[in-house]
Amino acid sequence: MAVINYILRTYDTSYILHPSPSAPAQDLVDYDKWTSFLITTLGPMMGQLNWFTNYHDKTNEDARKRYQEQAMRCFEVLDGQLKKTGGK
């Protein structure tokens, strides 16, 4: 997350992709919360699903199914948040 924050602070000086430091505190917390969710939950689940679907030399249907279900759960969480906030 530190790398993402550095890149945003350095290159997104217009605050197009993240809230400005003067934004309401809740906006900053929400941004950090969802960035953490993407880095620690959705990203790893999608990576594992990709591995077991496309690259693992042995078919492991149980692992593929597990990560597919977890990835779908992550997308449901994101979808629920997008519906709740009107896509913001």
Short mmCIF file of N, CA, C and O in Angstrom, two decimals:
data_model
loop_
_atom_site.label_atom_id
_atom_site.label_comp_id
_atom_site.label_asym_id
_atom_site.label_seq_id
_atom_site.Cartn_x
_atom_site.Cartn_y
_atom_site.Cartn_z
N MET A 1 0.82 -1.19 0.00
CA MET A 1 0.00 0.00 0.00
C MET A 1 0.87 1.25 0.00
O MET A 1 0.49 2.27 -0.56
N ALA A 2 2.04 1.15 0.60
CA ALA A 2 2.94 2.30 0.64
C ALA A 2 3.35 2.71 -0.78
O ALA A 2 3.43 3.91 -1.08
N VAL A 3 3.60 1.75 -1.64
CA VAL A 3 4.00 2.07 -3.02
C VAL A 3 2.86 2.76 -3.76
O VAL A 3 3.06 3.75 -4.45
N ILE A 4 1.65 2.25 -3.58
CA ILE A 4 0.49 2.87 -4.23
C ILE A 4 0.33 4.31 -3.74
O ILE A 4 0.11 5.22 -4.53
N ASN A 5 0.42 4.50 -2.44
CA ASN A 5 0.30 5.87 -1.88
C ASN A 5 1.39 6.78 -2.42
O ASN A 5 1.13 7.94 -2.75
N TYR A 6 2.61 6.28 -2.51
CA TYR A 6 3.71 7.10 -3.05
C TYR A 6 3.43 7.50 -4.49
O TYR A 6 3.57 8.67 -4.87
N ILE A 7 3.03 6.54 -5.31
CA ILE A 7 2.76 6.82 -6.72
C ILE A 7 1.63 7.85 -6.85
O ILE A 7 1.73 8.80 -7.63
N LEU A 8 0.59 7.68 -6.08
CA LEU A 8 -0.53 8.63 -6.15
C LEU A 8 -0.12 10.02 -5.70
O LEU A 8 -0.45 11.01 -6.34
N ARG A 9 0.60 10.11 -4.59
CA ARG A 9 1.03 11.43 -4.10
C ARG A 9 1.99 12.10 -5.06
O ARG A 9 1.98 13.33 -5.21
N THR A 10 2.81 11.31 -5.73
CA THR A 10 3.82 11.87 -6.63
C THR A 10 3.25 12.23 -7.99
O THR A 10 3.56 13.29 -8.54
N TYR A 11 2.39 11.37 -8.54
CA TYR A 11 1.97 11.55 -9.93
C TYR A 11 0.52 11.98 -10.10
O TYR A 11 0.15 12.44 -11.17
N ASP A 12 -0.31 11.83 -9.08
CA ASP A 12 -1.71 12.24 -9.19
C ASP A 12 -1.93 13.49 -8.35
O ASP A 12 -2.72 13.50 -7.41
N THR A 13 -1.23 14.54 -8.71
CA THR A 13 -1.31 15.78 -7.92
C THR A 13 -2.64 16.51 -8.11
O THR A 13 -2.94 17.43 -7.36
N SER A 14 -3.44 16.10 -9.09
CA SER A 14 -4.77 16.68 -9.29
C SER A 14 -5.84 15.92 -8.53
O SER A 14 -7.02 16.28 -8.59
N TYR A 15 -5.45 14.86 -7.84
CA TYR A 15 -6.37 14.05 -7.03
C TYR A 15 -7.52 13.49 -7.86
O TYR A 15 -8.68 13.52 -7.45
N ILE A 16 -7.18 12.94 -9.01
CA ILE A 16 -8.19 12.30 -9.86
C ILE A 16 -8.48 10.88 -9.37
O ILE A 16 -9.63 10.44 -9.37
N LEU A 17 -7.45 10.17 -8.90
CA LEU A 17 -7.60 8.77 -8.53
C LEU A 17 -7.71 8.53 -7.03
O LEU A 17 -7.95 7.39 -6.61
N HIS A 18 -7.54 9.54 -6.24
CA HIS A 18 -7.65 9.39 -4.78
C HIS A 18 -8.07 10.72 -4.16
O HIS A 18 -7.95 11.76 -4.78
N PRO A 19 -8.60 10.66 -2.93
CA PRO A 19 -9.06 11.90 -2.29
C PRO A 19 -7.89 12.79 -1.90
O PRO A 19 -6.81 12.32 -1.55
N SER A 20 -8.14 14.08 -1.94
CA SER A 20 -7.10 15.03 -1.53
C SER A 20 -6.95 14.99 -0.01
O SER A 20 -7.87 14.58 0.70
N PRO A 21 -5.81 15.43 0.49
CA PRO A 21 -5.61 15.45 1.94
C PRO A 21 -6.64 16.32 2.67
O PRO A 21 -6.89 16.12 3.85
N SER A 22 -7.23 17.28 1.96
CA SER A 22 -8.22 18.14 2.60
C SER A 22 -9.64 17.57 2.51
O SER A 22 -10.58 18.20 2.97
N ALA A 23 -9.79 16.39 1.93
CA ALA A 23 -11.10 15.74 1.84
C ALA A 23 -11.58 15.38 3.25
O ALA A 23 -10.78 15.29 4.19
N PRO A 24 -12.88 15.18 3.40
CA PRO A 24 -13.38 14.75 4.71
C PRO A 24 -12.68 13.48 5.19
O PRO A 24 -12.30 12.63 4.38
N ALA A 25 -12.49 13.39 6.48
CA ALA A 25 -11.76 12.26 7.06
C ALA A 25 -12.35 10.92 6.64
O ALA A 25 -11.62 9.97 6.37
N GLN A 26 -13.68 10.84 6.54
CA GLN A 26 -14.31 9.57 6.17
C GLN A 26 -13.93 9.16 4.76
O GLN A 26 -13.76 7.97 4.48
N ASP A 27 -13.76 10.11 3.85
CA ASP A 27 -13.33 9.79 2.48
C ASP A 27 -11.94 9.16 2.48
O ASP A 27 -11.68 8.21 1.74
N LEU A 28 -11.06 9.71 3.30
CA LEU A 28 -9.70 9.17 3.38
C LEU A 28 -9.71 7.77 3.99
O LEU A 28 -9.01 6.88 3.50
N VAL A 29 -10.52 7.56 5.01
CA VAL A 29 -10.63 6.24 5.63
C VAL A 29 -11.21 5.24 4.64
O VAL A 29 -10.71 4.12 4.50
N ASP A 30 -12.26 5.64 3.93
CA ASP A 30 -12.88 4.74 2.94
C ASP A 30 -11.90 4.37 1.84
O ASP A 30 -11.83 3.22 1.41
N TYR A 31 -11.14 5.34 1.38
CA TYR A 31 -10.15 5.07 0.34
C TYR A 31 -9.13 4.04 0.84
O TYR A 31 -8.84 3.06 0.16
N ASP A 32 -8.59 4.25 2.03
CA ASP A 32 -7.62 3.31 2.59
C ASP A 32 -8.25 1.93 2.79
O ASP A 32 -7.60 0.91 2.54
N LYS A 33 -9.48 1.91 3.25
CA LYS A 33 -10.16 0.64 3.50
C LYS A 33 -10.30 -0.17 2.21
O LYS A 33 -9.99 -1.37 2.18
N TRP A 34 -10.74 0.48 1.15
CA TRP A 34 -10.97 -0.25 -0.11
C TRP A 34 -9.66 -0.57 -0.82
O TRP A 34 -9.54 -1.62 -1.45
N THR A 35 -8.66 0.28 -0.69
CA THR A 35 -7.35 -0.05 -1.25
C THR A 35 -6.78 -1.28 -0.54
O THR A 35 -6.26 -2.19 -1.18
N SER A 36 -6.91 -1.31 0.77
CA SER A 36 -6.45 -2.48 1.53
C SER A 36 -7.20 -3.73 1.12
O SER A 36 -6.61 -4.81 0.99
N PHE A 37 -8.50 -3.62 0.92
CA PHE A 37 -9.30 -4.77 0.50
C PHE A 37 -8.80 -5.30 -0.85
O PHE A 37 -8.65 -6.51 -1.04
N LEU A 38 -8.54 -4.40 -1.79
CA LEU A 38 -8.07 -4.83 -3.10
C LEU A 38 -6.70 -5.51 -3.01
O LEU A 38 -6.46 -6.53 -3.67
N ILE A 39 -5.81 -4.96 -2.20
CA ILE A 39 -4.45 -5.49 -2.10
C ILE A 39 -4.41 -6.80 -1.33
O ILE A 39 -3.69 -7.73 -1.71
N THR A 40 -5.16 -6.91 -0.26
CA THR A 40 -5.03 -8.07 0.62
C THR A 40 -6.04 -9.16 0.38
O THR A 40 -5.86 -10.29 0.84
N THR A 41 -7.11 -8.88 -0.34
CA THR A 41 -8.17 -9.87 -0.51
C THR A 41 -8.43 -10.17 -1.98
O THR A 41 -8.20 -11.29 -2.44
N LEU A 42 -8.90 -9.19 -2.72
CA LEU A 42 -9.26 -9.44 -4.12
C LEU A 42 -8.04 -9.83 -4.95
O LEU A 42 -8.09 -10.80 -5.70
N GLY A 43 -6.97 -9.09 -4.83
CA GLY A 43 -5.77 -9.38 -5.62
C GLY A 43 -5.25 -10.79 -5.43
O GLY A 43 -5.06 -11.53 -6.40
N PRO A 44 -5.02 -11.22 -4.19
CA PRO A 44 -4.55 -12.58 -3.98
C PRO A 44 -5.53 -13.66 -4.45
O PRO A 44 -5.11 -14.67 -5.01
N MET A 45 -6.81 -13.44 -4.25
CA MET A 45 -7.80 -14.44 -4.71
C MET A 45 -7.78 -14.55 -6.23
O MET A 45 -7.82 -15.66 -6.78
N MET A 46 -7.69 -13.42 -6.92
CA MET A 46 -7.65 -13.46 -8.38
C MET A 46 -6.34 -14.09 -8.86
O MET A 46 -6.32 -14.83 -9.85
N GLY A 47 -5.25 -13.81 -8.17
CA GLY A 47 -3.97 -14.42 -8.53
C GLY A 47 -4.00 -15.93 -8.38
O GLY A 47 -3.53 -16.67 -9.26
N GLN A 48 -4.54 -16.41 -7.27
CA GLN A 48 -4.63 -17.86 -7.06
C GLN A 48 -5.57 -18.51 -8.07
O GLN A 48 -5.28 -19.59 -8.59
N LEU A 49 -6.70 -17.86 -8.33
CA LEU A 49 -7.63 -18.39 -9.32
C LEU A 49 -6.95 -18.49 -10.69
O LEU A 49 -7.05 -19.51 -11.38
N ASN A 50 -6.23 -17.46 -11.08
CA ASN A 50 -5.50 -17.48 -12.34
C ASN A 50 -4.48 -18.61 -12.37
O ASN A 50 -4.35 -19.33 -13.37
N TRP A 51 -3.76 -18.79 -11.27
CA TRP A 51 -2.75 -19.84 -11.20
C TRP A 51 -3.38 -21.22 -11.38
O TRP A 51 -2.93 -22.01 -12.22
N PHE A 52 -4.39 -21.51 -10.61
CA PHE A 52 -4.99 -22.85 -10.66
C PHE A 52 -5.82 -23.08 -11.92
O PHE A 52 -6.05 -24.21 -12.32
N THR A 53 -6.24 -22.01 -12.59
CA THR A 53 -7.00 -22.16 -13.83
C THR A 53 -6.08 -22.29 -15.04
O THR A 53 -6.34 -23.09 -15.93
N ASN A 54 -4.98 -21.54 -15.05
CA ASN A 54 -4.18 -21.44 -16.28
C ASN A 54 -2.76 -21.99 -16.21
O ASN A 54 -2.21 -22.34 -17.25
N TYR A 55 -2.15 -22.06 -15.04
CA TYR A 55 -0.72 -22.33 -15.00
C TYR A 55 -0.30 -23.56 -14.20
O TYR A 55 0.78 -24.10 -14.46
N HIS A 56 -1.06 -24.00 -13.24
CA HIS A 56 -0.66 -25.13 -12.41
C HIS A 56 -0.56 -26.38 -13.28
O HIS A 56 -1.46 -26.67 -14.07
N ASP A 57 0.54 -27.12 -13.13
CA ASP A 57 0.77 -28.25 -14.04
C ASP A 57 -0.15 -29.43 -13.77
O ASP A 57 -0.34 -30.28 -14.63
N LYS A 58 -0.75 -29.50 -12.60
CA LYS A 58 -1.70 -30.56 -12.29
C LYS A 58 -3.08 -29.95 -12.09
O LYS A 58 -3.21 -28.89 -11.48
N THR A 59 -4.10 -30.60 -12.58
CA THR A 59 -5.45 -30.11 -12.38
C THR A 59 -5.83 -30.28 -10.92
O THR A 59 -5.71 -31.36 -10.36
N ASN A 60 -6.24 -29.19 -10.31
CA ASN A 60 -6.69 -29.22 -8.92
C ASN A 60 -8.03 -28.49 -8.88
O ASN A 60 -8.10 -27.30 -8.61
N GLU A 61 -9.07 -29.23 -9.20
CA GLU A 61 -10.40 -28.63 -9.31
C GLU A 61 -10.89 -28.07 -7.97
O GLU A 61 -11.57 -27.05 -7.94
N ASP A 62 -10.53 -28.72 -6.86
CA ASP A 62 -10.94 -28.21 -5.55
C ASP A 62 -10.35 -26.82 -5.29
O ASP A 62 -11.05 -25.92 -4.82
N ALA A 63 -9.06 -26.65 -5.56
CA ALA A 63 -8.42 -25.35 -5.35
C ALA A 63 -9.01 -24.30 -6.29
O ALA A 63 -9.30 -23.18 -5.88
N ARG A 64 -9.17 -24.66 -7.57
CA ARG A 64 -9.74 -23.72 -8.53
C ARG A 64 -11.12 -23.27 -8.11
O ARG A 64 -11.45 -22.09 -8.11
N LYS A 65 -11.93 -24.23 -7.68
CA LYS A 65 -13.30 -23.91 -7.25
C LYS A 65 -13.28 -23.02 -6.01
O LYS A 65 -14.04 -22.06 -5.91
N ARG A 66 -12.40 -23.34 -5.06
CA ARG A 66 -12.31 -22.54 -3.83
C ARG A 66 -11.98 -21.09 -4.15
O ARG A 66 -12.63 -20.16 -3.65
N TYR A 67 -10.96 -20.87 -4.98
CA TYR A 67 -10.55 -19.51 -5.29
C TYR A 67 -11.56 -18.80 -6.18
O TYR A 67 -11.73 -17.59 -6.08
N GLN A 68 -12.25 -19.54 -7.01
CA GLN A 68 -13.31 -18.92 -7.81
C GLN A 68 -14.44 -18.43 -6.91
O GLN A 68 -14.95 -17.32 -7.09
N GLU A 69 -14.83 -19.25 -5.94
CA GLU A 69 -15.88 -18.84 -5.01
C GLU A 69 -15.44 -17.64 -4.19
O GLU A 69 -16.24 -16.72 -3.95
N GLN A 70 -14.19 -17.63 -3.74
CA GLN A 70 -13.70 -16.50 -2.95
C GLN A 70 -13.63 -15.23 -3.80
O GLN A 70 -13.96 -14.14 -3.33
N ALA A 71 -13.19 -15.36 -5.05
CA ALA A 71 -13.14 -14.20 -5.94
C ALA A 71 -14.55 -13.65 -6.18
O ALA A 71 -14.76 -12.43 -6.15
N MET A 72 -15.50 -14.54 -6.38
CA MET A 72 -16.88 -14.09 -6.59
C MET A 72 -17.42 -13.40 -5.34
O MET A 72 -18.13 -12.41 -5.44
N ARG A 73 -17.05 -13.91 -4.17
CA ARG A 73 -17.46 -13.26 -2.92
C ARG A 73 -16.89 -11.85 -2.84
O ARG A 73 -17.59 -10.90 -2.47
N CYS A 74 -15.63 -11.69 -3.25
CA CYS A 74 -15.01 -10.36 -3.26
C CYS A 74 -15.75 -9.43 -4.22
O CYS A 74 -16.00 -8.27 -3.89
N PHE A 75 -16.10 -9.94 -5.39
CA PHE A 75 -16.84 -9.12 -6.35
C PHE A 75 -18.23 -8.75 -5.82
O PHE A 75 -18.72 -7.67 -6.09
N GLU A 76 -18.83 -9.64 -5.07
CA GLU A 76 -20.13 -9.33 -4.47
C GLU A 76 -19.99 -8.20 -3.45
O GLU A 76 -20.85 -7.32 -3.36
N VAL A 77 -18.91 -8.23 -2.66
CA VAL A 77 -18.65 -7.15 -1.70
C VAL A 77 -18.48 -5.83 -2.45
O VAL A 77 -19.08 -4.81 -2.08
N LEU A 78 -17.68 -5.84 -3.51
CA LEU A 78 -17.47 -4.62 -4.29
C LEU A 78 -18.76 -4.14 -4.94
O LEU A 78 -19.08 -2.95 -4.94
N ASP A 79 -19.52 -5.08 -5.50
CA ASP A 79 -20.78 -4.74 -6.15
C ASP A 79 -21.74 -4.11 -5.14
O ASP A 79 -22.39 -3.11 -5.43
N GLY A 80 -21.81 -4.67 -3.95
CA GLY A 80 -22.68 -4.12 -2.90
C GLY A 80 -22.27 -2.70 -2.53
O GLY A 80 -23.12 -1.83 -2.36
N GLN A 81 -20.97 -2.47 -2.44
CA GLN A 81 -20.49 -1.12 -2.11
C GLN A 81 -20.81 -0.14 -3.24
O GLN A 81 -21.22 1.00 -2.99
N LEU A 82 -20.62 -0.56 -4.48
CA LEU A 82 -20.92 0.32 -5.61
C LEU A 82 -22.39 0.66 -5.67
O LEU A 82 -22.76 1.80 -5.94
N LYS A 83 -23.25 -0.30 -5.39
CA LYS A 83 -24.70 -0.03 -5.37
C LYS A 83 -25.05 0.93 -4.23
O LYS A 83 -25.86 1.83 -4.39
N LYS A 84 -24.40 0.70 -3.10
CA LYS A 84 -24.68 1.52 -1.90
C LYS A 84 -24.25 2.99 -2.11
O LYS A 84 -24.92 3.90 -1.63
N THR A 85 -23.15 3.19 -2.83
CA THR A 85 -22.62 4.54 -2.98
C THR A 85 -22.91 5.15 -4.34
O THR A 85 -22.40 6.23 -4.66
N GLY A 86 -23.69 4.49 -5.14
CA GLY A 86 -24.00 5.01 -6.47
C GLY A 86 -22.82 4.99 -7.42
O GLY A 86 -22.70 5.83 -8.30
N GLY A 87 -21.93 4.04 -7.23
CA GLY A 87 -20.79 3.88 -8.12
C GLY A 87 -19.59 4.72 -7.79
O GLY A 87 -18.65 4.83 -8.56
N LYS A 88 -19.57 5.33 -6.61
CA LYS A 88 -18.43 6.18 -6.22
C LYS A 88 -17.56 5.47 -5.20
O LYS A 88 -17.99 4.73 -4.40
#
